[in-house]
Structures are given as structure tokens and as C-alpha cells.
């Protein structure tokens, strides 16, 4: 009952719309997502590694939207691992969540990385996967990753997806500013 209560509290907190920036403890964000995803991850025996050192700090971002973005990434990794397990029943599912501060051309950003050993994707799919409505899942909508990209870009960040190929897992990197900087996405995309 305590576990169910904790999951409900995390979900209710995440459902509140929040557009103002707050200091985001990335470890706490990941822990909240893992509480929401705990049953599926445990049942599937997926090993989760979390490595977010304190030096990363606490970026000033809209926390609930960030929580939803991280939830989308971890859910996608879980589903990708489950698909790969269908092809390889001996697969030991692994999911890694890490973050580090990086200097990119004089600007300090946070690289928030979610990696898995799921189905991966071909180079052709890497360019399509960020398209609205695109999905590789039979029951997927293609909205989760697209919503994540829209949110990250709206705060001045970027999303990178890499995969060495089909059956070889994938890595998604959210390049987060230390403080959200709203941008006019329509103008930038049309130029």
C-alpha cells in the first residue's frame, strides 16, 4: 500500500502544470520516474544504473515538464528492451541514466543521457524517429518522443539520438541549458 501511495503522489505532483523554472535535482527527477515505472522494470528484471554526480548541479527548468520528458525516455527504453527480449529471450535488460556538465563553445550545459540495450535502430530510422506521429511500435502513437523534443527545444535545449544499429540499443541525449531560455520554435524551424 505504501508503494502505491508513493506512486500516486509522484503522479499527482507531475500532473500539475508548471511552466516556471525551479531548481531541478536531476537525481530526484529520475527517482520519481523510476517510482512510476518500478513495477514494469522489476517484473522485466531490467537493471537500471543511475549516475548523476552532484557536480551537475540543479538546472533551473520547468520540473514537471522535465519529469514527463524523462518519463517518456525511460518508457521508450523499457519498451525497446522488451521488444529485443522477444527476439532474444536470454537478454539481460540494461538501462542507464546519467548526466554530466559539459562546456560547449563557451556555454555550460547538462548532457542528460538515457541509454539501453533494446532494439536500436537503423541510420534511416534515426532521422525519422523525431517526426510527429512516427513510431516503430505496433501500439505506439509517436507522440511521446515528439513531445519531449518540443519541450526540450522550447527551453533552448537539443535532443540527439544515436544507435549503432538494429538490435544494438540506443542512446538519447537531452542537451539541457542551466536555465530555460524560451525560444520561438516556429520562426527557427521556418528559417
PDB file of N, CA, C and O in Angstrom, residues 29-63:
ATOM      1  N   UNK A  29      14.420  13.786  -9.958  1.00  0.00           N
ATOM      2  CA  UNK A  29      13.549  13.628 -11.124  1.00  0.00           C
ATOM      3  C   UNK A  29      13.584  12.171 -11.599  1.00  0.00           C
ATOM      4  O   UNK A  29      12.540  11.552 -11.820  1.00  0.00           O
ATOM      5  N   UNK A  30      14.787  11.609 -11.738  1.00  0.00           N
ATOM      6  CA  UNK A  30      14.923  10.220 -12.191  1.00  0.00           C
ATOM      7  C   UNK A  30      14.298   9.259 -11.180  1.00  0.00           C
ATOM      8  O   UNK A  30      13.577   8.332 -11.554  1.00  0.00           O
ATOM      9  N   UNK A  31      14.546   9.493  -9.891  1.00  0.00           N
ATOM     10  CA  UNK A  31      13.969   8.620  -8.868  1.00  0.00           C
ATOM     11  C   UNK A  31      12.441   8.640  -8.922  1.00  0.00           C
ATOM     12  O   UNK A  31      11.799   7.599  -8.791  1.00  0.00           O
ATOM     13  N   UNK A  32      11.846   9.820  -9.141  1.00  0.00           N
ATOM     14  CA  UNK A  32      10.387   9.905  -9.253  1.00  0.00           C
ATOM     15  C   UNK A  32       9.883   9.118 -10.455  1.00  0.00           C
ATOM     16  O   UNK A  32       8.868   8.415 -10.371  1.00  0.00           O
ATOM     17  N   UNK A  33      10.582   9.218 -11.576  1.00  0.00           N
ATOM     18  CA  UNK A  33      10.185   8.456 -12.765  1.00  0.00           C
ATOM     19  C   UNK A  33      10.331   6.957 -12.498  1.00  0.00           C
ATOM     20  O   UNK A  33       9.448   6.170 -12.856  1.00  0.00           O
ATOM     21  N   UNK A  34      11.404   6.562 -11.847  1.00  0.00           N
ATOM     22  CA  UNK A  34      11.608   5.138 -11.565  1.00  0.00           C
ATOM     23  C   UNK A  34      10.546   4.594 -10.618  1.00  0.00           C
ATOM     24  O   UNK A  34      10.173   3.423 -10.717  1.00  0.00           O
ATOM     25  N   UNK A  35      10.029   5.434  -9.718  1.00  0.00           N
ATOM     26  CA  UNK A  35       8.910   5.011  -8.868  1.00  0.00           C
ATOM     27  C   UNK A  35       7.703   4.713  -9.745  1.00  0.00           C
ATOM     28  O   UNK A  35       7.023   3.693  -9.573  1.00  0.00           O
ATOM     29  N   UNK A  36       7.423   5.598 -10.713  1.00  0.00           N
ATOM     30  CA  UNK A  36       6.266   5.393 -11.596  1.00  0.00           C
ATOM     31  C   UNK A  36       6.445   4.175 -12.490  1.00  0.00           C
ATOM     32  O   UNK A  36       5.474   3.511 -12.841  1.00  0.00           O
ATOM     33  N   UNK A  37       7.680   3.860 -12.874  1.00  0.00           N
ATOM     34  CA  UNK A  37       7.953   2.751 -13.793  1.00  0.00           C
ATOM     35  C   UNK A  37       8.403   1.475 -13.071  1.00  0.00           C
ATOM     36  O   UNK A  37       8.705   0.472 -13.708  1.00  0.00           O
ATOM     37  N   UNK A  38       8.447   1.510 -11.732  1.00  0.00           N
ATOM     38  CA  UNK A  38       9.043   0.427 -10.940  1.00  0.00           C
ATOM     39  C   UNK A  38       8.451  -0.947 -11.219  1.00  0.00           C
ATOM     40  O   UNK A  38       9.186  -1.925 -11.365  1.00  0.00           O
ATOM     41  N   UNK A  39       7.142  -1.051 -11.293  1.00  0.00           N
ATOM     42  CA  UNK A  39       6.511  -2.364 -11.455  1.00  0.00           C
ATOM     43  C   UNK A  39       6.968  -3.036 -12.742  1.00  0.00           C
ATOM     44  O   UNK A  39       7.390  -4.200 -12.725  1.00  0.00           O
ATOM     45  N   UNK A  40       6.902  -2.327 -13.858  1.00  0.00           N
ATOM     46  CA  UNK A  40       7.306  -2.910 -15.140  1.00  0.00           C
ATOM     47  C   UNK A  40       8.783  -3.250 -15.188  1.00  0.00           C
ATOM     48  O   UNK A  40       9.171  -4.318 -15.662  1.00  0.00           O
ATOM     49  N   UNK A  41       9.630  -2.335 -14.683  1.00  0.00           N
ATOM     50  CA  UNK A  41      11.076  -2.567 -14.693  1.00  0.00           C
ATOM     51  C   UNK A  41      11.446  -3.776 -13.837  1.00  0.00           C
ATOM     52  O   UNK A  41      12.270  -4.602 -14.233  1.00  0.00           O
ATOM     53  N   UNK A  42      10.816  -3.877 -12.677  1.00  0.00           N
ATOM     54  CA  UNK A  42      11.113  -5.009 -11.778  1.00  0.00           C
ATOM     55  C   UNK A  42      10.633  -6.320 -12.381  1.00  0.00           C
ATOM     56  O   UNK A  42      11.359  -7.312 -12.392  1.00  0.00           O
ATOM     57  N   UNK A  43       9.411  -6.310 -12.899  1.00  0.00           N
ATOM     58  CA  UNK A  43       8.843  -7.528 -13.486  1.00  0.00           C
ATOM     59  C   UNK A  43       9.698  -8.023 -14.654  1.00  0.00           C
ATOM     60  O   UNK A  43       9.890  -9.219 -14.845  1.00  0.00           O
ATOM     61  N   UNK A  44      10.214  -7.091 -15.444  1.00  0.00           N
ATOM     62  CA  UNK A  44      11.033  -7.452 -16.613  1.00  0.00           C
ATOM     63  C   UNK A  44      12.502  -7.689 -16.241  1.00  0.00           C
ATOM     64  O   UNK A  44      13.301  -8.010 -17.109  1.00  0.00           O
ATOM     65  N   UNK A  45      12.830  -7.508 -14.970  1.00  0.00           N
ATOM     66  CA  UNK A  45      14.202  -7.696 -14.476  1.00  0.00           C
ATOM     67  C   UNK A  45      15.207  -6.849 -15.252  1.00  0.00           C
ATOM     68  O   UNK A  45      16.276  -7.312 -15.648  1.00  0.00           O
ATOM     69  N   UNK A  46      14.828  -5.582 -15.464  1.00  0.00           N
ATOM     70  CA  UNK A  46      15.718  -4.655 -16.163  1.00  0.00           C
ATOM     71  C   UNK A  46      16.606  -3.966 -15.135  1.00  0.00           C
ATOM     72  O   UNK A  46      16.115  -3.373 -14.175  1.00  0.00           O
ATOM     73  N   UNK A  47      17.894  -4.074 -15.352  1.00  0.00           N
ATOM     74  CA  UNK A  47      18.879  -3.445 -14.466  1.00  0.00           C
ATOM     75  C   UNK A  47      18.963  -1.956 -14.816  1.00  0.00           C
ATOM     76  O   UNK A  47      19.157  -1.599 -15.974  1.00  0.00           O
ATOM     77  N   UNK A  48      18.794  -1.105 -13.816  1.00  0.00           N
ATOM     78  CA  UNK A  48      18.849   0.333 -14.028  1.00  0.00           C
ATOM     79  C   UNK A  48      20.074   0.899 -13.306  1.00  0.00           C
ATOM     80  O   UNK A  48      20.258   0.672 -12.116  1.00  0.00           O
ATOM     81  N   UNK A  49      20.890   1.611 -14.063  1.00  0.00           N
ATOM     82  CA  UNK A  49      22.061   2.276 -13.489  1.00  0.00           C
ATOM     83  C   UNK A  49      21.806   3.780 -13.549  1.00  0.00           C
ATOM     84  O   UNK A  49      21.450   4.315 -14.593  1.00  0.00           O
ATOM     85  N   UNK A  50      21.990   4.447 -12.424  1.00  0.00           N
ATOM     86  CA  UNK A  50      21.785   5.890 -12.342  1.00  0.00           C
ATOM     87  C   UNK A  50      23.083   6.532 -11.875  1.00  0.00           C
ATOM     88  O   UNK A  50      23.602   6.195 -10.821  1.00  0.00           O
ATOM     89  N   UNK A  51      23.626   7.444 -12.686  1.00  0.00           N
ATOM     90  CA  UNK A  51      24.887   8.110 -12.342  1.00  0.00           C
ATOM     91  C   UNK A  51      24.771   9.605 -12.643  1.00  0.00           C
ATOM     92  O   UNK A  51      25.019  10.039 -13.773  1.00  0.00           O
ATOM     93  N   UNK A  52      24.350  10.341 -11.656  1.00  0.00           N
ATOM     94  CA  UNK A  52      24.228  11.788 -11.800  1.00  0.00           C
ATOM     95  C   UNK A  52      24.990  12.419 -10.637  1.00  0.00           C
ATOM     96  O   UNK A  52      24.462  12.524  -9.525  1.00  0.00           O
ATOM     97  N   UNK A  53      26.238  12.808 -10.874  1.00  0.00           N
ATOM     98  CA  UNK A  53      27.049  13.366  -9.783  1.00  0.00           C
ATOM     99  C   UNK A  53      26.545  14.744  -9.341  1.00  0.00           C
ATOM    100  O   UNK A  53      25.904  15.471 -10.111  1.00  0.00           O
ATOM    101  N   UNK A  54      26.842  15.101  -8.121  1.00  0.00           N
ATOM    102  CA  UNK A  54      26.382  16.380  -7.569  1.00  0.00           C
ATOM    103  C   UNK A  54      26.948  17.572  -8.339  1.00  0.00           C
ATOM    104  O   UNK A  54      26.335  18.641  -8.364  1.00  0.00           O
ATOM    105  N   UNK A  55      28.094  17.394  -9.012  1.00  0.00           N
ATOM    106  CA  UNK A  55      28.706  18.485  -9.777  1.00  0.00           C
ATOM    107  C   UNK A  55      27.814  18.971 -10.923  1.00  0.00           C
ATOM    108  O   UNK A  55      28.011  20.051 -11.454  1.00  0.00           O
ATOM    109  N   UNK A  56      26.831  18.148 -11.307  1.00  0.00           N
ATOM    110  CA  UNK A  56      25.915  18.545 -12.374  1.00  0.00           C
ATOM    111  C   UNK A  56      25.106  19.763 -11.930  1.00  0.00           C
ATOM    112  O   UNK A  56      24.759  20.612 -12.736  1.00  0.00           O
ATOM    113  N   UNK A  57      24.840  19.854 -10.645  1.00  0.00           N
ATOM    114  CA  UNK A  57      24.067  20.973 -10.131  1.00  0.00           C
ATOM    115  C   UNK A  57      22.586  20.758 -10.347  1.00  0.00           C
ATOM    116  O   UNK A  57      22.124  19.645 -10.620  1.00  0.00           O
ATOM    117  N   UNK A  58      21.824  21.845 -10.205  1.00  0.00           N
ATOM    118  CA  UNK A  58      20.377  21.789 -10.359  1.00  0.00           C
ATOM    119  C   UNK A  58      19.937  22.831 -11.377  1.00  0.00           C
ATOM    120  O   UNK A  58      19.722  23.995 -11.036  1.00  0.00           O
ATOM    121  N   UNK A  59      19.804  22.419 -12.647  1.00  0.00           N
ATOM    122  CA  UNK A  59      19.370  23.361 -13.678  1.00  0.00           C
ATOM    123  C   UNK A  59      18.020  23.981 -13.326  1.00  0.00           C
ATOM    124  O   UNK A  59      17.167  23.330 -12.725  1.00  0.00           O
ATOM    125  N   UNK A  60      17.825  25.229 -13.702  1.00  0.00           N
ATOM    126  CA  UNK A  60      16.563  25.956 -13.472  1.00  0.00           C
ATOM    127  C   UNK A  60      15.646  25.713 -14.677  1.00  0.00           C
ATOM    128  O   UNK A  60      15.788  26.359 -15.715  1.00  0.00           O
ATOM    129  N   UNK A  61      14.726  24.750 -14.519  1.00  0.00           N
ATOM    130  CA  UNK A  61      13.861  24.317 -15.620  1.00  0.00           C
ATOM    131  C   UNK A  61      12.449  24.059 -15.094  1.00  0.00           C
ATOM    132  O   UNK A  61      12.258  23.902 -13.890  1.00  0.00           O
ATOM    133  N   UNK A  62      11.455  23.976 -15.985  1.00  0.00           N
ATOM    134  CA  UNK A  62      10.103  23.578 -15.555  1.00  0.00           C
ATOM    135  C   UNK A  62      10.124  22.093 -15.156  1.00  0.00           C
ATOM    136  O   UNK A  62      10.210  21.212 -16.004  1.00  0.00           O
ATOM    137  N   UNK A  63      10.078  21.813 -13.854  1.00  0.00           N
ATOM    138  CA  UNK A  63      10.312  20.471 -13.334  1.00  0.00           C
ATOM    139  C   UNK A  63       9.303  19.436 -13.844  1.00  0.00           C
ATOM    140  O   UNK A  63       9.687  18.346 -14.248  1.00  0.00           O
TER     141      UNK A  63
END
